[in-house]
Amino acid sequence: MQNEALFNPLLDDDHFHDECGVIGVFGHPEAANLAYLGLYALQHRGQESAGIVSAQDGKLYAQRGMGRVAEVFGPGEIAKLPGQQAIGHVRYSTAGDSVLRNTQPVFINYRHGAFAIGHNGNLVNADLLRTQLEREGAIFHTDMDTEVIVHLLARMPGNDAGSRLAAALQQVSGAYSLVCLTETRLIGVRDPLGFRPLVLGRLIESGGFVLASETCALDLMGAEFVRDIEPGELIVISPEGIESRRPFTPEARRMCIFEYIYFARPDSVLDGIHVYSARKRIGHALARLHPRDADVVVPVPDSGVAAALGYAEQSGLPFELGLIRNHYVGRTFIQPAQRGRDFGVKVKLNAQPHILRGKRVILVDDSIVRGTTSAKIVNLVRAAGAREVHFVVSAPPTIGPCYYGIDTPDRSQLIAAQHSIEEVRKMIGADTLGYISLDALYEAVGGRQQGYCDACFSDDYPLPTPEGKGPRQLYLMQEVR
């Protein structure tokens, strides 16, 4: 009998991994069902686990599990989530293991009542805070940085949950877009630099409100876009209406620029910029920066499609789907022991020889991280008969890891941090290799005045990092009350 090995295509994927997605619903009789729909629309932001917490009659009800939204929730699970308000979360772990105890939303009962929280982002000083809290007797049930916020919240004075949450967040540093639920209130918060997106919507039929990581969730939920939650804003939604608070010192906005390259769904609008249109403009810029004598433009699906369309439009070359993606690859795939045929890529992508044979191909992808998958894709296209393969990339060379909510390899594993562009070209086997420039990327997403974090490309970290990057700042641990 042939030996078999268990292969996880998600872990083998040579891309930055999505962070998390959050959703909140207030003022609808089927709040949990709407939260489910919202999470379905945000599934691209996390596939490891999903959870929903609802509130009714002074109690919180929770259903959480490992896997994708449709695997965790059915009619039976939704029926156990009563109430007119709910929050939800889909997770890809950036801090903490991928296990059931680390699923979100996190929910507690403490001296002020019930409280649940869903977090998109990463706290750079979580380990320091956790160590101090443990010294003072705190007992942690997970290894997520989100639980640090919960412990801080429980120790804070204040007349209401919003005030206590703001006081707790004064202690932390890092990226966070939060949705929180009490017995009577839905709370949303975006960190002072606005690393991660968060939007407010209004439910068209009920008049209730929605908080979501992206506008694409509003469309499925039957909600209209109201506005983006501003960096440093805390919003409290209650039966009395909406209250906006500004509890943090204003700072220059630094939203993650990679949202526009890869993370966000192309039909979303983030801080006023349509993601699909931005990706097409990136493709236009790539065609101007890296014109090639070629026959066809082919995207690496799905994240390279819009940029490839832009490249084709600008260059006048035909666009073809020379690579077809299998969208139904599960979390595991049983792979033959013989690994010489790149099963890890072929299970997800299939090349079309009748399109590629004899052609000079412009291959468009969103990024090159380790370079291992890029090399396999180039090999796949060549094996299908391509005469030349010219690789162009929607992101600048990735030279630094992210500490603000994206799961990235160590700097030593980032191919562009260790090798020149020409060396990378040889390693992936392309005839030519071209990256977008940082200036051209900024032009495609509205200009530098918009305010972005580009640390993974520039090494300019807006907050201190564990490897000593970023502003010179000593974390002065405030007393945890």
Short mmCIF file of C-alpha atoms in Angstrom, two decimals:
data_model
loop_
_atom_site.label_atom_id
_atom_site.label_comp_id
_atom_site.label_asym_id
_atom_site.label_seq_id
_atom_site.Cartn_x
_atom_site.Cartn_y
_atom_site.Cartn_z
CA MET A 1 0.00 0.00 0.00
CA GLN A 2 1.35 3.43 -0.92
CA ASN A 3 2.46 5.59 1.99
CA GLU A 4 0.37 8.69 2.52
CA ALA A 5 1.19 12.00 4.16
CA LEU A 6 -1.26 14.54 5.46
CA PHE A 7 -0.82 17.87 3.71
CA ASN A 8 -2.35 21.13 4.88
CA PRO A 9 -2.68 23.47 1.88
CA LEU A 10 -3.45 26.45 4.09
CA LEU A 11 -0.24 26.15 6.07
CA ASP A 12 1.78 25.49 2.91
CA ASP A 13 0.49 28.64 1.26
CA ASP A 14 3.36 31.07 0.68
CA HIS A 15 1.38 34.24 1.32
CA PHE A 16 0.85 36.55 4.23
CA HIS A 17 -2.17 35.13 6.03
CA ASP A 18 -5.29 37.11 6.71
CA GLU A 19 -5.69 38.37 10.24
CA CYS A 20 -9.27 38.13 11.56
CA GLY A 21 -12.71 39.45 10.80
CA VAL A 22 -15.20 40.94 13.26
CA ILE A 23 -18.91 41.68 13.08
CA GLY A 24 -21.44 43.28 15.40
CA VAL A 25 -25.24 43.61 15.18
CA PHE A 26 -27.53 45.77 17.30
CA GLY A 27 -31.30 46.09 17.10
CA HIS A 28 -32.49 43.15 14.99
CA PRO A 29 -34.65 40.20 16.14
CA GLU A 30 -32.37 37.78 14.26
CA ALA A 31 -29.08 39.33 15.32
CA ALA A 32 -27.17 36.03 15.45
CA ASN A 33 -28.38 35.04 12.01
CA LEU A 34 -27.24 38.37 10.61
CA ALA A 35 -23.89 37.98 12.37
CA TYR A 36 -23.56 34.58 10.70
CA LEU A 37 -24.13 36.18 7.30
CA GLY A 38 -21.61 38.86 8.09
CA LEU A 39 -18.99 36.29 9.08
CA TYR A 40 -19.70 34.38 5.89
CA ALA A 41 -18.82 37.50 3.91
CA LEU A 42 -15.65 37.95 5.99
CA GLN A 43 -14.52 34.33 5.71
CA HIS A 44 -11.47 35.38 3.66
CA ARG A 45 -10.06 37.10 6.76
CA GLY A 46 -9.82 33.90 8.79
CA GLN A 47 -10.61 30.22 8.31
CA GLU A 48 -9.35 28.53 11.48
CA SER A 49 -12.30 29.15 13.78
CA ALA A 50 -15.55 31.06 14.08
CA GLY A 51 -17.75 32.23 16.93
CA ILE A 52 -20.86 34.25 17.77
CA VAL A 53 -22.02 35.64 21.11
CA SER A 54 -25.52 37.08 21.53
CA ALA A 55 -27.26 38.92 24.36
CA GLN A 56 -30.79 38.59 25.73
CA ASP A 57 -32.40 39.33 29.12
CA GLY A 58 -29.12 40.17 30.80
CA LYS A 59 -27.32 37.02 29.66
CA LEU A 60 -24.75 36.23 26.98
CA TYR A 61 -25.04 33.11 24.83
CA ALA A 62 -22.05 31.73 22.94
CA GLN A 63 -21.41 29.24 20.15
CA ARG A 64 -17.84 28.76 18.89
CA GLY A 65 -15.92 26.11 17.03
CA MET A 66 -12.98 25.18 14.86
CA GLY A 67 -13.32 25.43 11.10
CA ARG A 68 -15.07 27.71 8.66
CA VAL A 69 -18.35 29.49 9.33
CA ALA A 70 -20.56 26.95 7.54
CA GLU A 71 -18.82 24.11 9.41
CA VAL A 72 -19.32 25.69 12.84
CA PHE A 73 -22.87 27.02 12.47
CA GLY A 74 -26.07 25.35 11.40
CA PRO A 75 -29.71 26.13 12.26
CA GLY A 76 -29.33 24.36 15.61
CA GLU A 77 -26.39 26.48 16.72
CA ILE A 78 -28.02 29.73 15.58
CA ALA A 79 -31.20 28.80 17.49
CA LYS A 80 -29.14 28.78 20.70
CA LEU A 81 -28.19 32.44 20.21
CA PRO A 82 -31.27 34.52 21.09
CA GLY A 83 -31.47 38.28 21.31
CA GLN A 84 -31.40 41.46 19.26
CA GLN A 85 -27.66 42.01 19.53
CA ALA A 86 -24.69 39.84 18.73
CA ILE A 87 -21.01 39.92 17.83
CA GLY A 88 -19.02 37.45 15.74
CA HIS A 89 -15.45 36.60 14.85
CA VAL A 90 -13.52 34.57 12.27
CA ARG A 91 -9.93 33.85 13.15
CA TYR A 92 -6.57 33.22 11.67
CA SER A 93 -4.18 33.03 14.61
CA THR A 94 -1.52 35.74 14.83
CA ALA A 95 -1.06 35.42 18.59
CA GLY A 96 -1.94 32.13 20.24
CA ASP A 97 -2.28 28.58 18.99
CA SER A 98 -5.04 27.43 16.66
CA VAL A 99 -7.04 25.48 19.24
CA LEU A 100 -10.61 25.60 20.54
CA ARG A 101 -9.78 27.51 23.72
CA ASN A 102 -8.42 30.36 21.57
CA THR A 103 -11.59 30.85 19.54
CA GLN A 104 -13.30 34.19 19.78
CA PRO A 105 -15.31 36.13 20.82
CA VAL A 106 -13.91 35.88 24.35
CA PHE A 107 -16.69 36.26 26.93
CA ILE A 108 -16.65 36.72 30.72
CA ASN A 109 -18.81 37.45 33.71
CA TYR A 110 -17.21 39.92 36.12
CA ARG A 111 -18.28 42.33 38.84
CA HIS A 112 -19.89 44.71 36.33
CA GLY A 113 -21.80 42.03 34.46
CA ALA A 114 -21.29 40.11 31.24
CA PHE A 115 -18.85 41.15 28.53
CA ALA A 116 -17.69 39.66 25.20
CA ILE A 117 -14.98 40.85 22.83
CA GLY A 118 -13.78 40.06 19.31
CA HIS A 119 -10.37 41.36 18.22
CA ASN A 120 -8.74 41.94 14.83
CA GLY A 121 -5.10 42.90 15.24
CA ASN A 122 -2.14 42.20 17.50
CA LEU A 123 -0.83 43.84 20.68
CA VAL A 124 2.92 44.36 20.63
CA ASN A 125 3.22 44.70 24.42
CA ALA A 126 0.89 41.80 25.29
CA ASP A 127 3.67 39.61 26.73
CA LEU A 128 4.85 42.37 29.08
CA LEU A 129 1.32 43.04 30.28
CA ARG A 130 0.55 39.34 30.68
CA THR A 131 3.67 38.79 32.80
CA GLN A 132 2.73 41.65 35.12
CA LEU A 133 -0.89 40.52 35.39
CA GLU A 134 0.17 36.95 36.21
CA ARG A 135 2.48 38.25 38.92
CA GLU A 136 -0.52 40.00 40.43
CA GLY A 137 -2.55 36.78 40.43
CA ALA A 138 -4.37 36.81 37.11
CA ILE A 139 -5.18 33.37 35.70
CA PHE A 140 -5.26 33.13 31.90
CA HIS A 141 -7.36 30.52 30.11
CA THR A 142 -5.93 31.17 26.61
CA ASP A 143 -2.64 32.27 25.11
CA MET A 144 -4.25 35.03 23.02
CA ASP A 145 -3.27 38.66 23.42
CA THR A 146 -7.01 39.49 23.44
CA GLU A 147 -7.37 38.03 26.92
CA VAL A 148 -4.95 40.66 28.21
CA ILE A 149 -7.56 43.30 27.33
CA VAL A 150 -10.21 41.37 29.27
CA HIS A 151 -8.06 41.18 32.43
CA LEU A 152 -7.24 44.87 32.22
CA LEU A 153 -10.92 45.71 31.73
CA ALA A 154 -11.92 43.78 34.83
CA ARG A 155 -9.54 45.89 36.96
CA MET A 156 -10.52 49.31 35.65
CA PRO A 157 -12.78 51.80 37.43
CA GLY A 158 -15.49 53.57 35.48
CA ASN A 159 -19.21 54.17 35.35
CA ASP A 160 -19.86 52.18 32.18
CA ALA A 161 -18.31 49.51 29.98
CA GLY A 162 -17.13 52.02 27.39
CA SER A 163 -15.17 54.01 29.99
CA ARG A 164 -13.64 50.88 31.49
CA LEU A 165 -12.67 49.58 28.06
CA ALA A 166 -11.07 52.91 27.13
CA ALA A 167 -9.07 52.89 30.37
CA ALA A 168 -7.92 49.32 29.70
CA LEU A 169 -6.85 50.18 26.16
CA GLN A 170 -4.74 53.06 27.44
CA GLN A 171 -2.42 50.34 28.75
CA VAL A 172 -1.91 48.50 25.46
CA SER A 173 0.12 49.21 22.35
CA GLY A 174 -0.54 47.71 18.97
CA ALA A 175 -3.27 47.09 16.45
CA TYR A 176 -6.89 46.49 17.40
CA SER A 177 -10.27 46.83 15.82
CA LEU A 178 -12.69 45.53 18.43
CA VAL A 179 -16.36 44.64 18.66
CA CYS A 180 -17.63 44.21 22.21
CA LEU A 181 -20.97 43.20 23.68
CA THR A 182 -22.58 43.78 27.07
CA GLU A 183 -26.11 42.93 28.15
CA THR A 184 -27.40 46.17 26.61
CA ARG A 185 -24.68 47.70 24.45
CA LEU A 186 -22.59 47.09 21.34
CA ILE A 187 -19.17 48.78 21.40
CA GLY A 188 -16.69 49.25 18.56
CA VAL A 189 -13.13 50.56 18.87
CA ARG A 190 -10.34 51.27 16.40
CA ASP A 191 -6.80 51.79 17.67
CA PRO A 192 -5.31 55.31 17.49
CA LEU A 193 -3.27 54.50 14.35
CA GLY A 194 -6.16 52.72 12.63
CA PHE A 195 -4.11 49.70 11.53
CA ARG A 196 -7.17 47.54 10.86
CA PRO A 197 -10.42 48.61 9.20
CA LEU A 198 -13.82 48.90 10.92
CA VAL A 199 -17.03 50.30 9.43
CA LEU A 200 -20.49 51.29 10.66
CA GLY A 201 -23.65 50.34 8.78
CA ARG A 202 -27.40 50.74 9.26
CA LEU A 203 -29.80 47.84 8.75
CA ILE A 204 -32.25 48.97 6.11
CA GLU A 205 -35.33 47.08 7.35
CA SER A 206 -35.02 47.25 11.14
CA GLY A 207 -33.09 50.50 11.54
CA GLY A 208 -30.55 48.70 13.69
CA PHE A 209 -26.79 49.03 13.34
CA VAL A 210 -23.88 46.90 12.18
CA LEU A 211 -20.14 47.03 12.83
CA ALA A 212 -17.94 45.10 10.40
CA SER A 213 -14.35 44.72 9.31
CA GLU A 214 -15.31 45.40 5.68
CA THR A 215 -18.19 46.86 3.71
CA CYS A 216 -18.69 43.59 1.78
CA ALA A 217 -20.34 42.20 4.93
CA LEU A 218 -22.91 45.00 4.94
CA ASP A 219 -24.08 44.06 1.46
CA LEU A 220 -24.95 40.50 2.46
CA MET A 221 -26.58 41.61 5.72
CA GLY A 222 -28.95 44.09 4.10
CA ALA A 223 -27.23 47.11 5.61
CA GLU A 224 -26.18 50.42 4.09
CA PHE A 225 -22.78 51.94 4.72
CA VAL A 226 -22.81 54.88 7.13
CA ARG A 227 -19.10 55.64 7.66
CA ASP A 228 -15.73 54.30 8.70
CA ILE A 229 -14.95 54.19 12.38
CA GLU A 230 -12.11 56.69 12.75
CA PRO A 231 -8.70 55.77 14.17
CA GLY A 232 -8.83 56.27 17.93
CA GLU A 233 -12.64 56.33 18.03
CA LEU A 234 -14.77 54.35 20.48
CA ILE A 235 -18.42 54.05 19.52
CA VAL A 236 -21.18 52.91 21.91
CA ILE A 237 -24.48 51.73 20.43
CA SER A 238 -27.37 51.41 22.89
CA PRO A 239 -31.17 51.78 22.95
CA GLU A 240 -30.52 55.50 23.43
CA GLY A 241 -28.66 55.73 20.10
CA ILE A 242 -25.01 56.07 19.04
CA GLU A 243 -22.36 57.84 21.08
CA SER A 244 -18.91 58.55 19.62
CA ARG A 245 -16.01 59.02 22.03
CA ARG A 246 -12.38 60.03 21.47
CA PRO A 247 -10.54 58.68 24.52
CA PHE A 248 -7.06 58.46 22.93
CA THR A 249 -4.45 61.03 22.01
CA PRO A 250 -4.79 61.71 18.27
CA GLU A 251 -2.05 60.16 16.12
CA ALA A 252 -1.31 60.05 12.41
CA ARG A 253 -3.36 57.37 10.64
CA ARG A 254 -1.36 54.26 9.61
CA MET A 255 -3.77 51.72 8.16
CA CYS A 256 -2.18 48.56 6.77
CA ILE A 257 -1.45 49.14 3.08
CA PHE A 258 -1.53 45.38 2.48
CA GLU A 259 -5.31 45.46 2.85
CA TYR A 260 -5.46 46.95 -0.64
CA ILE A 261 -2.95 44.51 -2.13
CA TYR A 262 -4.29 41.23 -0.78
CA PHE A 263 -6.32 41.02 2.43
CA ALA A 264 -9.56 42.87 1.80
CA ARG A 265 -12.19 41.46 -0.51
CA PRO A 266 -12.07 43.33 -3.83
CA ASP A 267 -15.69 44.48 -3.54
CA SER A 268 -15.03 46.28 -0.25
CA VAL A 269 -14.45 50.00 0.22
CA LEU A 270 -11.86 50.84 2.89
CA ASP A 271 -11.55 54.41 4.13
CA GLY A 272 -13.21 55.66 0.95
CA ILE A 273 -11.06 53.64 -1.50
CA HIS A 274 -12.60 50.87 -3.61
CA VAL A 275 -10.26 47.87 -3.27
CA TYR A 276 -10.87 46.43 -6.75
CA SER A 277 -10.17 49.78 -8.40
CA ALA A 278 -6.99 50.22 -6.35
CA ARG A 279 -5.76 46.81 -7.47
CA LYS A 280 -6.43 47.64 -11.11
CA ARG A 281 -4.45 50.87 -10.68
CA ILE A 282 -1.61 48.78 -9.23
CA GLY A 283 -1.74 46.71 -12.43
CA HIS A 284 -1.62 49.88 -14.54
CA ALA A 285 1.48 50.95 -12.63
CA LEU A 286 3.13 47.55 -13.08
CA ALA A 287 2.62 47.76 -16.85
CA ARG A 288 4.23 51.21 -16.93
CA LEU A 289 7.13 50.18 -14.68
CA HIS A 290 7.76 46.77 -16.24
CA PRO A 291 6.69 46.66 -19.91
CA ARG A 292 7.47 43.32 -21.53
CA ASP A 293 7.38 41.87 -25.05
CA ALA A 294 4.80 39.20 -24.33
CA ASP A 295 1.71 37.48 -25.69
CA VAL A 296 -0.62 37.14 -22.72
CA VAL A 297 -1.25 38.38 -19.16
CA VAL A 298 -2.14 35.64 -16.66
CA PRO A 299 -3.08 36.21 -12.98
CA VAL A 300 -2.22 33.93 -10.09
CA PRO A 301 -5.80 33.53 -8.86
CA ASP A 302 -7.58 34.91 -7.06
CA SER A 303 -5.58 37.76 -5.53
CA GLY A 304 -3.71 38.58 -8.75
CA VAL A 305 -6.80 38.93 -10.95
CA ALA A 306 -7.57 42.65 -10.60
CA ALA A 307 -3.93 43.70 -10.98
CA ALA A 308 -3.56 41.44 -14.04
CA LEU A 309 -6.64 43.06 -15.56
CA GLY A 310 -5.05 46.44 -14.94
CA TYR A 311 -1.76 45.32 -16.51
CA ALA A 312 -3.58 43.99 -19.59
CA GLU A 313 -5.66 47.14 -19.89
CA GLN A 314 -2.60 49.41 -19.69
CA SER A 315 -0.37 47.29 -21.95
CA GLY A 316 -2.95 46.30 -24.55
CA LEU A 317 -2.07 42.62 -24.12
CA PRO A 318 -4.84 39.99 -23.87
CA PHE A 319 -5.89 38.77 -20.41
CA GLU A 320 -6.35 35.02 -19.98
CA LEU A 321 -7.08 32.69 -17.06
CA GLY A 322 -4.14 30.44 -17.79
CA LEU A 323 -4.24 29.15 -14.20
CA ILE A 324 -7.50 27.79 -12.78
CA ARG A 325 -7.94 27.67 -9.03
CA ASN A 326 -9.72 24.86 -7.19
CA HIS A 327 -11.88 26.74 -4.66
CA TYR A 328 -12.92 23.60 -2.81
CA VAL A 329 -9.64 22.55 -1.19
CA GLY A 330 -10.39 21.72 2.43
CA ARG A 331 -8.16 22.08 5.44
CA THR A 332 -6.40 18.78 4.73
CA PHE A 333 -5.44 16.84 1.64
CA ILE A 334 -3.96 13.34 1.58
CA GLN A 335 -0.81 13.54 -0.50
CA PRO A 336 1.20 10.67 -1.96
CA ALA A 337 4.58 10.21 -0.32
CA GLN A 338 6.29 11.06 -3.64
CA ARG A 339 6.66 14.85 -3.46
CA GLY A 340 8.35 15.49 -6.80
CA ARG A 341 5.24 16.78 -8.57
CA ASP A 342 4.47 19.83 -6.42
CA PHE A 343 1.13 18.50 -5.20
CA GLY A 344 0.88 21.40 -2.76
CA VAL A 345 0.44 23.83 -5.66
CA LYS A 346 -1.28 21.52 -8.15
CA VAL A 347 -4.12 20.72 -5.78
CA LYS A 348 -4.98 24.44 -5.79
CA LEU A 349 -3.90 25.57 -9.27
CA ASN A 350 -4.10 23.88 -12.66
CA ALA A 351 -2.36 25.31 -15.70
CA GLN A 352 -4.11 25.37 -19.10
CA PRO A 353 -1.65 24.23 -21.81
CA HIS A 354 -3.91 25.27 -24.71
CA ILE A 355 -3.66 28.86 -23.45
CA LEU A 356 -0.02 28.85 -22.33
CA ARG A 357 1.77 26.64 -24.84
CA GLY A 358 4.33 28.54 -26.86
CA LYS A 359 3.37 31.88 -25.26
CA ARG A 360 5.43 34.60 -23.63
CA VAL A 361 3.50 34.96 -20.36
CA ILE A 362 3.21 37.90 -17.96
CA LEU A 363 2.41 36.24 -14.64
CA VAL A 364 0.88 38.60 -12.04
CA ASP A 365 0.82 37.79 -8.32
CA ASP A 366 0.11 39.87 -5.23
CA SER A 367 3.39 39.24 -3.37
CA ILE A 368 6.45 37.06 -2.95
CA VAL A 369 7.09 36.02 0.65
CA ARG A 370 9.38 33.00 0.96
CA GLY A 371 9.46 32.44 -2.77
CA THR A 372 8.80 28.70 -2.58
CA THR A 373 5.29 28.83 -4.04
CA SER A 374 6.29 31.40 -6.66
CA ALA A 375 8.96 29.00 -7.92
CA LYS A 376 6.42 26.18 -8.11
CA ILE A 377 3.94 28.33 -10.03
CA VAL A 378 6.59 29.42 -12.53
CA ASN A 379 7.52 25.76 -12.98
CA LEU A 380 3.83 24.88 -13.45
CA VAL A 381 3.44 27.49 -16.20
CA ARG A 382 6.62 26.35 -17.95
CA ALA A 383 5.50 22.72 -17.77
CA ALA A 384 2.29 23.77 -19.55
CA GLY A 385 4.43 24.94 -22.48
CA ALA A 386 5.06 28.64 -21.83
CA ARG A 387 8.03 29.89 -23.84
CA GLU A 388 8.86 32.71 -21.41
CA VAL A 389 7.59 33.60 -17.94
CA HIS A 390 7.81 37.22 -16.79
CA PHE A 391 6.79 37.58 -13.14
CA VAL A 392 5.40 40.92 -11.89
CA VAL A 393 4.34 41.58 -8.32
CA SER A 394 1.66 43.89 -6.88
CA ALA A 395 3.68 44.50 -3.71
CA PRO A 396 7.18 45.93 -3.26
CA PRO A 397 9.86 43.54 -2.00
CA THR A 398 8.78 42.25 1.42
CA ILE A 399 11.72 42.79 3.75
CA GLY A 400 10.16 42.83 7.22
CA PRO A 401 7.64 40.84 9.27
CA CYS A 402 4.42 42.34 10.58
CA TYR A 403 3.78 42.71 14.29
CA TYR A 404 0.39 44.38 13.96
CA GLY A 405 -1.98 41.53 13.18
CA ILE A 406 -0.67 39.68 10.12
CA ASP A 407 0.95 36.27 10.38
CA THR A 408 4.28 36.60 8.57
CA PRO A 409 7.49 34.58 8.57
CA ASP A 410 10.59 35.60 10.46
CA ARG A 411 12.78 38.14 8.64
CA SER A 412 15.32 35.41 7.88
CA GLN A 413 12.68 33.55 5.84
CA LEU A 414 11.64 36.54 3.72
CA ILE A 415 13.37 36.00 0.40
CA ALA A 416 13.58 39.71 -0.50
CA ALA A 417 15.20 40.51 2.86
CA GLN A 418 18.01 38.08 2.14
CA HIS A 419 18.50 38.35 -1.63
CA SER A 420 18.66 40.92 -4.43
CA ILE A 421 15.89 41.11 -7.03
CA GLU A 422 18.12 39.36 -9.55
CA GLU A 423 18.85 36.59 -7.06
CA VAL A 424 15.13 36.20 -6.36
CA ARG A 425 14.45 36.01 -10.10
CA LYS A 426 16.91 33.17 -10.48
CA MET A 427 15.54 31.37 -7.41
CA ILE A 428 11.94 31.39 -8.67
CA GLY A 429 13.02 30.56 -12.23
CA ALA A 430 11.41 33.52 -14.04
CA ASP A 431 12.86 35.14 -17.16
CA THR A 432 12.31 38.58 -15.63
CA LEU A 433 11.01 39.81 -12.28
CA GLY A 434 9.47 43.18 -11.50
CA TYR A 435 7.98 44.58 -8.31
CA ILE A 436 5.82 47.66 -7.99
CA SER A 437 7.68 50.56 -6.39
CA LEU A 438 6.53 51.94 -3.06
CA ASP A 439 5.86 55.34 -4.66
CA ALA A 440 3.69 53.78 -7.38
CA LEU A 441 1.82 51.73 -4.78
CA TYR A 442 1.04 54.88 -2.81
CA GLU A 443 -0.22 56.60 -5.94
CA ALA A 444 -2.59 53.68 -6.57
CA VAL A 445 -4.10 53.86 -3.07
CA GLY A 446 -4.65 57.59 -2.76
CA GLY A 447 -1.23 58.98 -1.91
CA ARG A 448 0.95 59.13 1.18
CA GLN A 449 -1.33 61.76 2.75
CA GLN A 450 -3.87 58.99 3.36
CA GLY A 451 -1.54 57.56 6.03
CA TYR A 452 -0.50 53.90 5.77
CA CYS A 453 1.67 51.38 7.54
CA ASP A 454 4.16 50.02 4.99
CA ALA A 455 6.66 48.55 7.47
CA CYS A 456 6.87 45.18 5.72
CA PHE A 457 8.22 47.03 2.65
CA SER A 458 10.05 50.02 4.15
CA ASP A 459 11.21 48.76 7.57
CA ASP A 460 9.60 51.90 9.00
CA TYR A 461 7.64 50.57 11.99
CA PRO A 462 5.24 53.06 13.62
CA LEU A 463 5.29 51.22 16.97
CA PRO A 464 8.19 49.48 18.73
CA THR A 465 8.61 45.81 17.79
CA PRO A 466 10.14 42.80 19.56
CA GLU A 467 13.15 42.94 17.21
CA GLY A 468 13.92 46.52 18.21
CA LYS A 469 12.46 48.26 15.17
CA GLY A 470 10.30 51.35 15.33
CA PRO A 471 10.39 54.62 17.29
CA ARG A 472 12.69 54.83 20.25
CA GLN A 473 10.23 54.21 23.03
CA LEU A 474 10.56 52.47 26.36
CA TYR A 475 7.38 50.80 27.53
CA LEU A 476 6.80 52.31 30.93
CA MET A 477 4.45 49.82 32.50
CA GLN A 478 1.68 51.68 34.23
CA GLU A 479 0.28 50.22 37.37
CA VAL A 480 -2.48 47.79 36.48
CA ARG A 481 -5.36 48.71 38.73
#
